Amino acid sequence: MAKRIALIAHDNMKPTMIDWCIKNREALSRHFLSGTGTTAAKITEATGLPVFAYLSGPMGGDQQIGAKVAAGEIDIIIFFSDPLCAMPHDPDVKALLRIAQVYDVPMANNKSTADCILKSLM
């Protein structure tokens, strides 16, 4: 069954996210993908996968995805955040983490966890 997967990556983690999407292109192609602005565009450019783009994270994209989680319209979040860099929109990121917990939506913050979630869908 196709899932609705949100893909998000901080600037320093975008290459990691793109590499992960390239590696998992076939599996991801079976699902409905969305993501924050630049991340979505870069994934589509690198993989050819259709990724619906919300606003960039700092411009409200994290909040848009959080609203979709609350509405029951996102099943999984893959969010490669940069643990070594402070983000100016950190409150938005924390709100997204909180809403994923409240609505019991699986959320991966690194490649290993993302791999586990994706393998569980197969």
Short mmCIF file of N, CA and C in Angstrom, two decimals, residues 7-9 14 17-18 21 33-56:
data_model
loop_
_atom_site.label_atom_id
_atom_site.label_comp_id
_atom_site.label_asym_id
_atom_site.label_seq_id
_atom_site.Cartn_x
_atom_site.Cartn_y
_atom_site.Cartn_z
N LEU A 7 9.76 14.30 3.01
CA LEU A 7 11.22 14.30 2.99
C LEU A 7 11.72 15.70 3.30
N ILE A 8 12.54 15.81 4.35
CA ILE A 8 13.04 17.11 4.79
C ILE A 8 14.52 16.95 5.10
N ALA A 9 15.32 17.94 4.75
CA ALA A 9 16.75 17.90 5.10
C ALA A 9 17.28 19.32 5.28
N LYS A 14 21.38 17.92 2.95
CA LYS A 14 20.74 17.69 1.65
C LYS A 14 21.50 16.66 0.80
N MET A 17 20.55 13.28 2.06
CA MET A 17 19.18 12.94 1.68
C MET A 17 19.11 12.55 0.21
N ILE A 18 19.77 13.30 -0.64
CA ILE A 18 19.74 13.01 -2.08
C ILE A 18 20.37 11.65 -2.35
N CYS A 21 17.96 8.99 -1.30
CA CYS A 21 16.85 8.87 -2.26
C CYS A 21 17.29 8.18 -3.55
N LEU A 33 5.34 11.25 -2.49
CA LEU A 33 6.41 11.99 -1.82
C LEU A 33 6.11 13.48 -1.78
N SER A 34 6.47 14.08 -0.67
CA SER A 34 6.42 15.53 -0.53
C SER A 34 7.65 15.95 0.25
N GLY A 35 7.89 17.25 0.27
CA GLY A 35 9.04 17.72 1.02
C GLY A 35 9.07 19.23 1.08
N THR A 36 9.98 19.74 1.88
CA THR A 36 10.14 21.17 1.95
C THR A 36 10.85 21.64 0.69
N GLY A 37 10.63 22.90 0.32
CA GLY A 37 11.04 23.52 -0.94
C GLY A 37 12.27 23.03 -1.65
N THR A 38 13.44 23.43 -1.18
CA THR A 38 14.68 23.10 -1.88
C THR A 38 14.94 21.60 -1.86
N THR A 39 14.66 20.96 -0.73
CA THR A 39 14.89 19.52 -0.63
C THR A 39 14.07 18.79 -1.69
N ALA A 40 12.80 19.12 -1.82
CA ALA A 40 11.94 18.47 -2.82
C ALA A 40 12.47 18.68 -4.23
N ALA A 41 12.86 19.92 -4.54
CA ALA A 41 13.37 20.22 -5.88
C ALA A 41 14.66 19.45 -6.17
N LYS A 42 15.55 19.38 -5.21
CA LYS A 42 16.83 18.69 -5.43
C LYS A 42 16.63 17.18 -5.58
N ILE A 43 15.70 16.62 -4.83
CA ILE A 43 15.42 15.18 -4.96
C ILE A 43 14.84 14.89 -6.33
N THR A 44 13.89 15.70 -6.77
CA THR A 44 13.30 15.49 -8.10
C THR A 44 14.37 15.62 -9.18
N GLU A 45 15.22 16.62 -9.07
CA GLU A 45 16.28 16.83 -10.05
C GLU A 45 17.25 15.65 -10.10
N ALA A 46 17.60 15.10 -8.94
CA ALA A 46 18.59 14.02 -8.88
C ALA A 46 18.01 12.65 -9.22
N THR A 47 16.72 12.45 -8.95
CA THR A 47 16.15 11.10 -9.09
C THR A 47 15.07 10.98 -10.16
N GLY A 48 14.47 12.11 -10.53
CA GLY A 48 13.33 12.06 -11.44
C GLY A 48 12.03 11.72 -10.74
N LEU A 49 12.08 11.50 -9.42
CA LEU A 49 10.87 11.19 -8.66
C LEU A 49 10.02 12.45 -8.50
N PRO A 50 8.71 12.31 -8.62
CA PRO A 50 7.85 13.48 -8.37
C PRO A 50 7.75 13.71 -6.86
N VAL A 51 8.15 14.89 -6.42
CA VAL A 51 8.09 15.24 -5.00
C VAL A 51 7.33 16.56 -4.90
N PHE A 52 6.16 16.54 -4.28
CA PHE A 52 5.39 17.76 -4.09
C PHE A 52 6.15 18.67 -3.15
N ALA A 53 6.33 19.93 -3.51
CA ALA A 53 7.11 20.86 -2.72
C ALA A 53 6.23 21.81 -1.90
N TYR A 54 6.43 21.79 -0.61
CA TYR A 54 5.87 22.82 0.27
C TYR A 54 6.86 23.98 0.30
N LEU A 55 6.61 24.97 1.13
CA LEU A 55 7.56 26.07 1.30
C LEU A 55 8.86 25.54 1.89
N SER A 56 9.92 26.33 1.81
CA SER A 56 11.16 25.92 2.47
C SER A 56 10.90 25.92 3.98
#
